[in-house]
Structure formats: C-alpha cells, structure tokens
Short mmCIF file of C-alpha atoms in Angstrom, two decimals:
data_model
loop_
_atom_site.label_atom_id
_atom_site.label_comp_id
_atom_site.label_asym_id
_atom_site.label_seq_id
_atom_site.Cartn_x
_atom_site.Cartn_y
_atom_site.Cartn_z
CA UNK A 1 28.41 -21.04 -90.44
CA UNK A 2 32.17 -20.83 -89.56
CA UNK A 3 33.45 -23.63 -87.32
CA UNK A 4 35.06 -22.62 -84.09
CA UNK A 5 38.42 -23.02 -84.39
CA UNK A 6 39.99 -25.96 -82.72
CA UNK A 7 42.42 -25.59 -79.23
CA UNK A 8 46.05 -25.42 -80.42
CA UNK A 9 47.37 -28.94 -79.10
CA UNK A 10 50.68 -28.90 -77.46
CA UNK A 11 53.10 -31.60 -76.66
CA UNK A 12 52.77 -33.30 -73.33
CA UNK A 13 56.01 -34.92 -71.71
CA UNK A 14 56.84 -35.79 -68.13
CA UNK A 15 60.42 -34.98 -68.30
CA UNK A 16 60.57 -31.71 -67.16
CA UNK A 17 63.29 -30.87 -64.69
CA UNK A 18 63.91 -28.17 -62.12
CA UNK A 19 60.39 -26.89 -61.84
CA UNK A 20 58.35 -26.92 -58.99
CA UNK A 21 55.00 -24.99 -57.99
CA UNK A 22 53.69 -23.72 -54.58
CA UNK A 23 57.07 -22.26 -54.61
CA UNK A 24 55.28 -19.24 -52.44
CA UNK A 25 54.75 -21.46 -49.38
CA UNK A 26 58.54 -21.10 -48.55
CA UNK A 27 57.60 -17.56 -47.69
CA UNK A 28 55.67 -18.71 -44.80
CA UNK A 29 58.45 -21.83 -43.72
CA UNK A 30 61.15 -18.54 -43.81
CA UNK A 31 58.57 -16.25 -41.69
CA UNK A 32 58.13 -19.48 -39.09
CA UNK A 33 61.98 -19.85 -38.89
CA UNK A 34 62.54 -15.99 -38.52
CA UNK A 35 60.02 -15.31 -35.77
CA UNK A 36 61.28 -18.04 -33.51
CA UNK A 37 58.27 -19.93 -33.81
CA UNK A 38 59.94 -23.26 -35.04
CA UNK A 39 62.21 -23.30 -32.24
CA UNK A 40 59.80 -22.40 -29.48
CA UNK A 41 57.09 -24.97 -30.62
CA UNK A 42 59.71 -27.39 -30.52
CA UNK A 43 60.78 -26.55 -26.76
CA UNK A 44 57.35 -26.66 -25.85
CA UNK A 45 57.12 -30.23 -27.11
CA UNK A 46 60.51 -31.58 -26.36
CA UNK A 47 59.52 -33.39 -23.23
CA UNK A 48 57.68 -35.53 -24.80
CA UNK A 49 60.37 -37.02 -26.92
CA UNK A 50 62.55 -39.97 -25.22
CA UNK A 51 65.25 -39.39 -27.57
CA UNK A 52 66.70 -37.27 -30.42
CA UNK A 53 64.01 -36.63 -33.15
CA UNK A 54 64.70 -36.96 -37.07
CA UNK A 55 62.28 -34.27 -37.46
CA UNK A 56 61.77 -31.18 -35.08
CA UNK A 57 58.61 -31.09 -33.89
CA UNK A 58 58.45 -27.42 -34.36
CA UNK A 59 59.44 -27.61 -37.74
CA UNK A 60 56.73 -30.51 -38.33
CA UNK A 61 54.17 -28.13 -36.64
CA UNK A 62 54.69 -25.29 -39.14
CA UNK A 63 55.42 -27.14 -41.63
CA UNK A 64 51.68 -28.43 -41.42
CA UNK A 65 50.61 -24.64 -40.74
CA UNK A 66 52.34 -23.71 -44.09
CA UNK A 67 50.35 -26.48 -45.73
CA UNK A 68 47.11 -25.76 -44.06
CA UNK A 69 47.70 -22.15 -45.26
CA UNK A 70 48.04 -23.38 -48.68
CA UNK A 71 44.90 -25.29 -48.46
CA UNK A 72 45.08 -28.62 -46.91
CA UNK A 73 42.51 -29.99 -45.09
CA UNK A 74 43.88 -32.74 -43.62
CA UNK A 75 47.68 -33.95 -42.45
CA UNK A 76 47.82 -35.71 -45.32
CA UNK A 77 47.92 -32.47 -47.07
CA UNK A 78 51.70 -32.07 -45.68
CA UNK A 79 52.78 -34.11 -48.60
CA UNK A 80 52.31 -30.84 -50.46
CA UNK A 81 55.73 -30.20 -49.19
CA UNK A 82 57.16 -33.46 -49.12
CA UNK A 83 56.70 -33.50 -52.68
CA UNK A 84 59.02 -30.60 -53.29
CA UNK A 85 61.66 -31.75 -51.37
CA UNK A 86 64.03 -29.93 -53.67
CA UNK A 87 62.71 -26.67 -52.79
CA UNK A 88 61.93 -27.25 -49.29
CA UNK A 89 64.61 -30.27 -47.90
CA UNK A 90 63.35 -32.86 -45.49
CA UNK A 91 59.53 -32.82 -44.62
CA UNK A 92 57.94 -35.18 -41.99
CA UNK A 93 55.80 -37.78 -43.09
CA UNK A 94 52.03 -38.25 -42.43
CA UNK A 95 52.37 -40.60 -39.51
CA UNK A 96 55.18 -38.46 -37.99
CA UNK A 97 52.94 -35.29 -38.55
CA UNK A 98 49.94 -36.87 -36.82
CA UNK A 99 52.43 -38.06 -33.69
CA UNK A 100 53.13 -34.26 -33.52
CA UNK A 101 49.51 -33.37 -32.71
CA UNK A 102 49.02 -35.89 -30.75
CA UNK A 103 51.54 -34.96 -28.35
CA UNK A 104 50.16 -31.57 -28.18
CA UNK A 105 47.60 -32.39 -25.36
CA UNK A 106 46.20 -30.21 -23.02
CA UNK A 107 49.34 -30.17 -20.86
CA UNK A 108 51.67 -28.92 -23.90
CA UNK A 109 48.96 -26.44 -25.11
CA UNK A 110 49.59 -23.63 -22.51
CA UNK A 111 53.46 -23.86 -23.87
CA UNK A 112 52.58 -23.77 -27.76
CA UNK A 113 50.26 -21.05 -27.44
CA UNK A 114 53.14 -18.88 -25.38
CA UNK A 115 55.29 -20.08 -28.49
CA UNK A 116 52.80 -18.46 -30.87
CA UNK A 117 52.73 -15.30 -28.43
CA UNK A 118 56.75 -14.86 -28.73
CA UNK A 119 56.57 -15.12 -32.27
CA UNK A 120 54.04 -12.32 -32.82
CA UNK A 121 56.28 -10.31 -30.64
CA UNK A 122 59.12 -10.88 -33.16
CA UNK A 123 56.80 -10.18 -35.91
CA UNK A 124 55.62 -7.27 -34.67
CA UNK A 125 59.13 -5.64 -34.07
CA UNK A 126 59.89 -6.77 -37.41
CA UNK A 127 57.03 -3.94 -38.84
CA UNK A 128 53.94 -6.59 -38.71
CA UNK A 129 52.36 -5.05 -35.84
CA UNK A 130 49.58 -2.65 -35.54
CA UNK A 131 49.32 1.23 -34.68
CA UNK A 132 49.42 1.12 -30.95
CA UNK A 133 47.93 4.57 -30.87
CA UNK A 134 44.97 3.22 -31.96
CA UNK A 135 42.32 1.11 -30.27
CA UNK A 136 42.97 -2.62 -30.23
CA UNK A 137 39.77 -4.26 -31.30
CA UNK A 138 39.30 -7.91 -29.92
CA UNK A 139 36.39 -9.48 -31.81
CA UNK A 140 34.82 -12.85 -30.39
CA UNK A 141 32.46 -15.13 -32.08
CA UNK A 142 31.58 -18.93 -32.17
CA UNK A 143 30.98 -21.18 -35.35
CA UNK A 144 30.07 -24.44 -36.24
CA UNK A 145 32.41 -26.88 -37.28
CA UNK A 146 30.56 -30.23 -38.96
CA UNK A 147 31.38 -33.27 -37.95
CA UNK A 148 30.48 -36.36 -40.80
CA UNK A 149 31.55 -39.04 -38.67
CA UNK A 150 32.39 -40.09 -35.00
CA UNK A 151 34.55 -37.92 -33.08
CA UNK A 152 35.36 -37.07 -29.53
CA UNK A 153 33.12 -34.53 -28.11
CA UNK A 154 30.99 -34.15 -31.29
CA UNK A 155 27.65 -33.18 -30.39
CA UNK A 156 24.47 -32.01 -31.73
CA UNK A 157 24.37 -28.65 -32.41
CA UNK A 158 21.97 -25.79 -31.75
CA UNK A 159 21.54 -25.60 -35.50
CA UNK A 160 20.56 -29.15 -35.73
CA UNK A 161 24.06 -30.09 -36.95
CA UNK A 162 26.65 -32.22 -35.42
CA UNK A 163 30.07 -31.34 -34.66
CA UNK A 164 31.84 -28.72 -32.50
CA UNK A 165 31.26 -25.38 -31.60
CA UNK A 166 34.68 -23.46 -31.14
CA UNK A 167 34.89 -19.91 -29.77
CA UNK A 168 37.55 -17.62 -31.35
CA UNK A 169 38.87 -14.22 -30.75
CA UNK A 170 40.62 -12.30 -33.74
CA UNK A 171 42.40 -9.10 -33.53
CA UNK A 172 40.98 -6.87 -35.94
CA UNK A 173 43.26 -5.47 -38.39
CA UNK A 174 41.93 -3.32 -41.34
CA UNK A 175 44.99 -3.42 -43.24
CA UNK A 176 45.10 -6.81 -43.98
CA UNK A 177 42.59 -9.25 -44.90
CA UNK A 178 41.49 -12.03 -42.25
CA UNK A 179 43.16 -9.97 -39.32
CA UNK A 180 45.53 -11.80 -36.54
CA UNK A 181 43.99 -14.97 -35.16
CA UNK A 182 44.65 -14.59 -31.43
CA UNK A 183 43.00 -17.28 -29.55
CA UNK A 184 40.57 -20.14 -30.33
CA UNK A 185 38.77 -22.70 -27.77
CA UNK A 186 37.35 -25.83 -29.02
CA UNK A 187 34.46 -26.79 -27.50
CA UNK A 188 31.48 -29.68 -28.17
CA UNK A 189 28.85 -28.95 -30.40
CA UNK A 190 26.16 -28.27 -27.50
CA UNK A 191 28.49 -25.80 -26.18
CA UNK A 192 26.19 -22.69 -25.36
CA UNK A 193 26.66 -19.38 -27.38
CA UNK A 194 26.80 -17.34 -24.03
CA UNK A 195 28.80 -19.52 -21.95
CA UNK A 196 30.40 -16.35 -19.86
CA UNK A 197 33.33 -18.71 -18.42
CA UNK A 198 34.27 -19.72 -22.26
CA UNK A 199 34.50 -15.67 -23.11
CA UNK A 200 36.34 -14.70 -20.04
CA UNK A 201 38.98 -18.10 -20.98
CA UNK A 202 39.37 -17.17 -24.32
CA UNK A 203 39.75 -13.17 -23.56
CA UNK A 204 42.59 -14.23 -21.04
CA UNK A 205 44.35 -16.26 -24.11
CA UNK A 206 43.61 -13.28 -26.33
CA UNK A 207 45.53 -11.14 -23.82
CA UNK A 208 48.26 -13.30 -23.42
CA UNK A 209 48.80 -13.77 -26.95
CA UNK A 210 49.72 -10.05 -27.22
CA UNK A 211 52.86 -8.52 -26.90
CA UNK A 212 53.21 -7.23 -23.27
CA UNK A 213 53.46 -3.94 -24.71
CA UNK A 214 50.42 -3.87 -26.26
CA UNK A 215 48.44 -5.25 -23.03
CA UNK A 216 46.89 -2.80 -20.61
CA UNK A 217 48.92 -2.17 -17.38
CA UNK A 218 47.63 -1.21 -14.26
CA UNK A 219 49.48 1.75 -12.58
CA UNK A 220 48.87 1.48 -8.85
CA UNK A 221 50.08 4.96 -8.20
CA UNK A 222 47.53 6.64 -10.41
CA UNK A 223 44.88 3.61 -9.85
CA UNK A 224 44.70 4.11 -13.91
CA UNK A 225 45.18 1.55 -16.51
CA UNK A 226 47.76 2.70 -18.87
CA UNK A 227 49.24 1.48 -22.31
CA UNK A 228 47.11 0.61 -25.47
CA UNK A 229 43.46 0.89 -25.80
CA UNK A 230 41.92 -2.57 -26.26
CA UNK A 231 38.32 -3.31 -26.23
CA UNK A 232 36.48 -6.86 -26.76
CA UNK A 233 33.53 -6.43 -29.26
CA UNK A 234 30.91 -9.49 -29.05
CA UNK A 235 27.15 -9.74 -30.47
CA UNK A 236 24.70 -10.30 -27.68
CA UNK A 237 26.06 -13.70 -27.06
CA UNK A 238 28.81 -11.85 -25.07
CA UNK A 239 26.98 -9.81 -23.55
CA UNK A 240 26.73 -11.15 -19.59
CA UNK A 241 27.36 -9.75 -16.30
CA UNK A 242 30.25 -12.05 -16.02
CA UNK A 243 32.24 -11.26 -19.23
CA UNK A 244 31.65 -7.65 -18.93
CA UNK A 245 33.12 -7.83 -15.17
CA UNK A 246 36.23 -9.83 -16.70
CA UNK A 247 36.90 -7.05 -19.14
CA UNK A 248 36.46 -4.45 -16.46
CA UNK A 249 38.88 -6.13 -14.29
CA UNK A 250 41.74 -6.67 -17.07
CA UNK A 251 41.35 -3.06 -18.30
CA UNK A 252 39.70 -4.24 -20.92
CA UNK A 253 36.84 -1.85 -22.56
CA UNK A 254 33.48 -3.63 -24.21
CA UNK A 255 31.04 -3.57 -26.80
CA UNK A 256 28.54 -5.76 -26.57
CA UNK A 257 25.16 -6.63 -29.03
CA UNK A 258 22.30 -5.82 -26.28
CA UNK A 259 18.96 -7.82 -26.71
CA UNK A 260 16.21 -5.84 -27.97
CA UNK A 261 13.40 -6.56 -26.13
CA UNK A 262 9.78 -5.12 -24.86
CA UNK A 263 11.98 -2.59 -22.93
CA UNK A 264 13.91 -1.11 -25.73
CA UNK A 265 10.66 -0.75 -28.27
CA UNK A 266 9.04 1.10 -25.59
CA UNK A 267 12.36 3.48 -25.01
CA UNK A 268 12.38 4.06 -29.23
CA UNK A 269 9.09 5.32 -28.61
CA UNK A 270 10.00 7.53 -25.80
CA UNK A 271 12.64 9.32 -27.70
CA UNK A 272 12.29 12.76 -28.92
CA UNK A 273 12.86 13.16 -32.87
CA UNK A 274 15.52 15.73 -32.02
CA UNK A 275 17.46 13.34 -29.79
CA UNK A 276 18.19 11.08 -33.25
CA UNK A 277 21.48 11.79 -35.15
CA UNK A 278 22.57 10.49 -38.40
CA UNK A 279 24.22 7.29 -38.21
CA UNK A 280 27.94 7.12 -39.49
CA UNK A 281 29.76 4.96 -42.01
CA UNK A 282 33.40 4.28 -43.10
CA UNK A 283 34.08 6.82 -45.73
CA UNK A 284 33.87 5.73 -49.37
CA UNK A 285 35.58 6.65 -52.36
CA UNK A 286 33.12 10.05 -52.17
CA UNK A 287 34.15 10.96 -48.74
CA UNK A 288 30.83 10.37 -47.22
CA UNK A 289 31.05 9.34 -43.89
CA UNK A 290 26.74 9.65 -42.99
CA UNK A 291 24.88 6.36 -43.18
CA UNK A 292 21.55 7.03 -45.14
CA UNK A 293 18.65 5.97 -43.55
CA UNK A 294 19.99 5.04 -40.33
CA UNK A 295 20.08 7.60 -36.81
CA UNK A 296 21.63 6.76 -33.50
CA UNK A 297 20.47 7.87 -30.26
CA UNK A 298 22.04 7.37 -26.78
CA UNK A 299 19.59 6.06 -23.76
CA UNK A 300 21.84 5.16 -21.02
CA UNK A 301 19.35 7.36 -18.77
CA UNK A 302 15.99 5.59 -19.91
CA UNK A 303 17.10 2.10 -18.40
CA UNK A 304 18.21 0.71 -15.35
CA UNK A 305 21.94 -0.23 -15.90
CA UNK A 306 22.63 -0.72 -12.35
CA UNK A 307 23.79 -4.37 -12.80
CA UNK A 308 26.27 -3.70 -15.26
CA UNK A 309 30.24 -1.99 -15.16
CA UNK A 310 30.06 1.43 -13.67
CA UNK A 311 29.80 4.13 -16.97
CA UNK A 312 28.29 1.48 -19.18
CA UNK A 313 26.08 3.17 -21.82
CA UNK A 314 23.20 1.86 -24.01
CA UNK A 315 23.24 3.35 -27.88
CA UNK A 316 20.41 2.66 -29.58
CA UNK A 317 20.22 2.66 -33.68
CA UNK A 318 17.19 2.51 -35.90
CA UNK A 319 17.62 2.40 -39.77
CA UNK A 320 15.36 1.64 -43.00
CA UNK A 321 15.55 -1.80 -44.09
CA UNK A 322 16.79 -2.60 -47.35
CA UNK A 323 14.14 -3.27 -50.18
CA UNK A 324 13.09 -6.84 -49.70
CA UNK A 325 14.05 -7.31 -46.29
CA UNK A 326 11.50 -8.93 -43.99
CA UNK A 327 10.43 -7.17 -41.09
CA UNK A 328 11.03 -8.88 -37.70
CA UNK A 329 8.66 -8.18 -34.16
CA UNK A 330 11.52 -5.93 -32.90
CA UNK A 331 11.31 -3.58 -35.76
CA UNK A 332 9.55 -0.25 -34.62
CA UNK A 333 7.52 1.95 -37.00
CA UNK A 334 9.06 0.08 -39.98
CA UNK A 335 12.78 0.67 -38.56
CA UNK A 336 14.96 -1.93 -37.80
CA UNK A 337 16.60 -1.61 -34.10
CA UNK A 338 19.70 -2.73 -32.65
CA UNK A 339 21.22 -1.75 -29.40
CA UNK A 340 24.76 -1.73 -28.04
CA UNK A 341 26.14 -1.89 -24.81
CA UNK A 342 29.84 -0.60 -24.05
CA UNK A 343 31.76 1.45 -21.39
CA UNK A 344 33.21 3.74 -23.68
CA UNK A 345 33.40 7.25 -22.56
CA UNK A 346 32.41 10.03 -24.34
CA UNK A 347 35.62 11.81 -24.11
CA UNK A 348 37.99 9.10 -25.34
CA UNK A 349 40.38 9.85 -27.85
CA UNK A 350 39.77 8.11 -31.45
CA UNK A 351 35.98 8.21 -31.11
CA UNK A 352 33.60 10.97 -32.03
CA UNK A 353 33.61 13.09 -29.30
CA UNK A 354 30.16 13.02 -27.53
CA UNK A 355 28.34 11.29 -30.25
CA UNK A 356 27.13 7.64 -29.94
CA UNK A 357 27.65 7.38 -33.49
CA UNK A 358 31.06 6.70 -33.17
CA UNK A 359 30.54 3.93 -30.60
CA UNK A 360 28.00 2.71 -33.10
CA UNK A 361 30.10 2.57 -36.19
CA UNK A 362 32.69 0.98 -34.13
CA UNK A 363 30.31 -1.53 -32.92
CA UNK A 364 28.86 -2.38 -36.51
CA UNK A 365 32.44 -3.12 -37.74
CA UNK A 366 32.76 -6.19 -35.84
CA UNK A 367 30.64 -7.47 -38.16
CA UNK A 368 34.16 -8.23 -39.75
CA UNK A 369 34.53 -10.72 -37.76
CA UNK A 370 32.10 -13.27 -39.86
CA UNK A 371 34.97 -12.41 -42.46
CA UNK A 372 37.71 -13.99 -40.45
CA UNK A 373 35.86 -16.80 -39.72
CA UNK A 374 35.09 -17.57 -43.35
CA UNK A 375 38.68 -17.35 -44.00
CA UNK A 376 39.49 -19.51 -41.18
CA UNK A 377 36.86 -22.11 -42.54
CA UNK A 378 39.09 -21.83 -46.02
CA UNK A 379 42.14 -22.31 -43.99
CA UNK A 380 41.49 -25.96 -42.50
CA UNK A 381 38.61 -24.64 -39.56
CA UNK A 382 36.15 -26.55 -41.95
CA UNK A 383 37.36 -30.04 -41.08
CA UNK A 384 38.66 -31.32 -38.04
CA UNK A 385 40.39 -33.85 -39.29
CA UNK A 386 40.86 -35.97 -36.20
CA UNK A 387 39.05 -38.32 -33.87
CA UNK A 388 40.58 -37.67 -30.87
CA UNK A 389 39.86 -34.50 -28.66
CA UNK A 390 43.69 -33.29 -28.24
CA UNK A 391 44.79 -33.97 -31.51
CA UNK A 392 41.55 -31.54 -33.03
CA UNK A 393 42.60 -29.02 -30.09
CA UNK A 394 45.74 -28.96 -31.59
CA UNK A 395 44.84 -28.81 -35.26
CA UNK A 396 42.86 -25.55 -34.08
CA UNK A 397 46.14 -24.07 -33.01
CA UNK A 398 47.62 -25.08 -36.63
CA UNK A 399 45.01 -23.32 -38.26
CA UNK A 400 45.21 -20.24 -35.88
CA UNK A 401 49.01 -20.17 -36.22
CA UNK A 402 48.57 -20.70 -40.61
CA UNK A 403 46.33 -17.34 -40.41
CA UNK A 404 48.97 -15.54 -38.22
CA UNK A 405 51.52 -16.50 -40.65
CA UNK A 406 49.78 -15.51 -43.88
CA UNK A 407 48.76 -12.04 -41.71
CA UNK A 408 52.50 -11.14 -41.03
CA UNK A 409 53.68 -12.20 -44.39
CA UNK A 410 51.16 -9.75 -45.88
CA UNK A 411 51.96 -6.90 -43.54
CA UNK A 412 56.13 -7.34 -43.83
CA UNK A 413 56.36 -8.12 -47.50
CA UNK A 414 53.09 -6.96 -49.43
CA UNK A 415 52.06 -3.48 -47.55
CA UNK A 416 52.59 -1.69 -50.18
CA UNK A 417 50.89 -4.17 -53.00
CA UNK A 418 47.01 -3.79 -51.86
CA UNK A 419 45.91 -6.19 -53.99
CA UNK A 420 48.37 -9.20 -52.45
CA UNK A 421 47.82 -7.41 -48.51
CA UNK A 422 44.21 -7.18 -48.86
CA UNK A 423 43.23 -10.41 -51.04
CA UNK A 424 41.40 -13.19 -49.40
CA UNK A 425 42.97 -16.42 -48.82
CA UNK A 426 42.21 -18.03 -51.89
CA UNK A 427 43.28 -15.18 -54.00
CA UNK A 428 46.27 -15.17 -52.13
CA UNK A 429 47.16 -18.83 -52.81
CA UNK A 430 46.30 -18.34 -56.46
CA UNK A 431 48.72 -15.26 -56.62
CA UNK A 432 51.60 -16.05 -54.14
CA UNK A 433 51.46 -19.32 -52.91
CA UNK A 434 50.39 -21.49 -55.83
CA UNK A 435 53.34 -19.29 -58.43
CA UNK A 436 55.90 -21.65 -60.14
CA UNK A 437 59.48 -21.54 -60.49
CA UNK A 438 62.53 -22.90 -61.33
CA UNK A 439 65.08 -24.12 -59.44
CA UNK A 440 68.85 -23.70 -60.78
CA UNK A 441 72.41 -23.93 -59.17
CA UNK A 442 74.92 -21.84 -59.77
CA UNK A 443 78.20 -20.38 -58.01
CA UNK A 444 77.52 -23.19 -55.15
CA UNK A 445 73.72 -21.29 -54.42
CA UNK A 446 70.84 -22.79 -55.20
CA UNK A 447 68.36 -20.33 -56.85
CA UNK A 448 64.30 -19.85 -57.01
CA UNK A 449 63.68 -18.47 -60.46
CA UNK A 450 59.94 -17.03 -60.58
CA UNK A 451 58.30 -17.23 -63.66
CA UNK A 452 59.09 -13.63 -64.91
CA UNK A 453 55.52 -13.69 -66.89
CA UNK A 454 53.86 -13.89 -63.63
CA UNK A 455 52.05 -10.61 -62.98
CA UNK A 456 53.54 -10.56 -59.45
CA UNK A 457 56.63 -12.19 -59.88
CA UNK A 458 58.38 -9.05 -58.79
CA UNK A 459 56.26 -7.99 -55.90
CA UNK A 460 57.26 -11.62 -54.98
CA UNK A 461 60.53 -11.78 -54.98
CA UNK A 462 60.68 -8.07 -53.66
CA UNK A 463 58.51 -9.14 -50.56
CA UNK A 464 61.14 -12.11 -50.02
CA UNK A 465 63.97 -9.78 -50.01
CA UNK A 466 61.96 -7.53 -47.12
CA UNK A 467 60.90 -10.49 -45.10
CA UNK A 468 65.03 -11.49 -44.45
CA UNK A 469 65.85 -7.88 -44.13
CA UNK A 470 63.38 -7.43 -41.66
CA UNK A 471 64.64 -9.74 -39.49
CA UNK A 472 68.23 -8.88 -39.72
#
C-alpha cells in the first residue's frame, strides 16, 4: 500500500508589506459616499454633538454598515476596517461607534430613515432602480431574534423563546439576491403577529423609503391613483381589515394569505371541476409555466366579503402534497388548500388577464421574503448586540443599510455578472468583499492591485469603475 503524499510545506513569515484582505468592502464604502448616505446621516445626527467631531457620524454609521455586510455581528466588528487603515483611512473605534448608535434615538431615527430614502433615490438614478413599468411588490413579514441575555424590552415569544419580534418590509427584486430592505420596526418578543397598527406603521415607513416618483400619487381631477403600481404582500398575519383599508387609502394594492377555515372547506366542495384551472409557475429552463398537480379557482361570489374593501377577491388553490408531506385537517380530498385575498382587478396589466392563476402565482412569490429574512439574519439581524432599546433599534437600521448597500452594488457593478449579482451574501463575501489585494504607490497615486489569479478579479475592477462612472 502506498503512503499518502505529505502536504507541501511553505515557509511562513510575518514580514509582508502592502497586502490587504477584505479589499472589496471599499466598494460599499464608496457606494455610501456617492449616494450621499454619509452626508445625510451626518446631518441627521449633527445636533447631538456639542462641538466638532473627530469622525463624522455618517461615516461611522456607514462604516459599521459596511462591516456588518462583511460579516460583523457586533459593534466591535468595525475593527475589520480599522485594521486596514492603509486602505480605508481613519476608522472610528468601537466606543465611538457605540456612541453614534446611542445618539440615533427615537427622535433622530426619522431623519436617519429620510437620509436612507434620499440615498436610495440617488442609487436608483445611477442605475440601481427597478423597472417602474412593472409592479412593485412590498413584502411584509415578522421574524424572531433570540436574545441570550437581559436586554431592554426583550420578552418571551410565541415560539417559546426569548428575544425580539421585528416586523420587516422588503422590496422584491428578482434581479438581485436579497432584494432591498425598505423598513423595519423593532418590537418586543411578545408583539403580536397580526397587529394591524404595526403593519400600517411599517407600510408608511416603506412608502416613505421609496423615491417620490415611485410612490402612488392621487389625482384629484380624475379621482384615480396614478404612478407606479404598488402592492403589499403578506401572509395571513397581515390579513386584517385595518391593514387592508390602510393600503387602499394610500393607493396600494394588497395580496394577503387568507385563513383556511370551515367556510373555505365547504366552498372547495361546491366548486365544479370545470371551474378549476391549472396553476402557474415561473417558467423554468424548459419554458413550461404550468404547475403540475395544482389548480386555481376564484370563489369571490361564494363568500361574504362585504367587510373587506370594495373589489376584494378570494382566490383558492388546491395542490397534491409532495410525497412524504403530512396532511392536515384543512386538506380536502387529499389536496392542500390555500387561499389569498386581493383587490387586484382581473384586467390589470401585468397579470394574466381574467385569470386567478396569475394572481395566485404573484402571491406565491411572496415566499421569497423568507430568503430575504434569512439573508438579513446572515447580515447582522441574528443578534441585537446592545442592551438598550434605542441602540438595538439603531442597529436594525444599520442592518437594513447594509442590505441596501449590497443590493445597490450588485445592481450597478455586477448587473451583467449573474454569479455575483444573484449570489447570496455568504458567497458574495467570499467572491467580492473578502478579496485580497496589494497596495502600491506610483505617480503620486495609491493603487489597489487585486490578485490577478482571482477568478472574479476583472469583474471586481470593472464593477468598481462602473460605480464611479455611474455617479459621475
């Protein structure tokens, strides 16, 4: 038997010079600067300082967001930038960063959110925006963030854990992974899942986070809502009369999961077989857009929807469970039943005309919000590191900012490189943010020379130039 060949040993020394890692984080720091986010946050927190500052609060806040995007899960993570001062310049210390979070209290959070909205408008104008001719989908969902120590307002959750229960809203972006993080509301762990007031508050924050030209606008002359079409999507936790009414008042459509109860089960039995139509799915490589083993029917006239906004429609879907799935008491004749409530008219452009199948497909894509939350938890949301409530609320804004910086960078720098634009955050860190490079100085310029053997070196260098060119 032959022995395994030993690993080739290399000589290890600690005398390297001009070598940096995590060089790709500079993309996010420049994005924060070009979009005006640094200056906007500085202006929002300027009145909290009695005199001149050493580190501008906007720079500290966005540096922390860049560090969180790079994988930091605590305030001390900003040291990843401080350790690379030869690349990033002066970076605030951990105590200074903590003080900036402490200054971003409930009084200053609205101004900080407004700064994020202004930055989004500039990023969209530079090429990071979605197609406004298409429908904008705002996805609402809550998640649990577990606390392992005593923190202000941490409480027992409905999952028998202890921590917080923030409610989030993402703008669905199918062209990039993780979408855009529009708004988030930090709530105690015992906050309800279907609290209408919280949904309405987050809806208002999400609409304010959109550029003005991307929001619905009411025309008093015609009495109609104009501008881009916006729809709020939620599971059954958002299916409340107050939230639906708030959407209508703001010119936003809604698509909610509807509870499947005894009424729905009776309706399913009464629908004739010829009224069930094949469900749709996003076309795959084979171009097939029919979902096998699933059917959709509209049941608007079979149930009293008088307490819901005018034009509300009930869409039912039945599907054969996948092999091994456990049936529940809401299943009918071996089929899994789901229901959605929407006020989207059948003739609206962009939806399969006259069919509930298109509406049901659009609502099923709300499930992507679970991926958005999973990405957010991998980007600082898994842990709220502070003890004080206002500091953790500011940390939530840092997380949302980090997600946006990554989304805008992907769209502007790597739109033609799908393996980077659609990469999840862990992969994006490995391929882009953690890239190694060498710093050289020549002709009175500092040069960042990315390792030429790195597979994505050319794409990163090209993307860096695109960001700078896009913002002039």
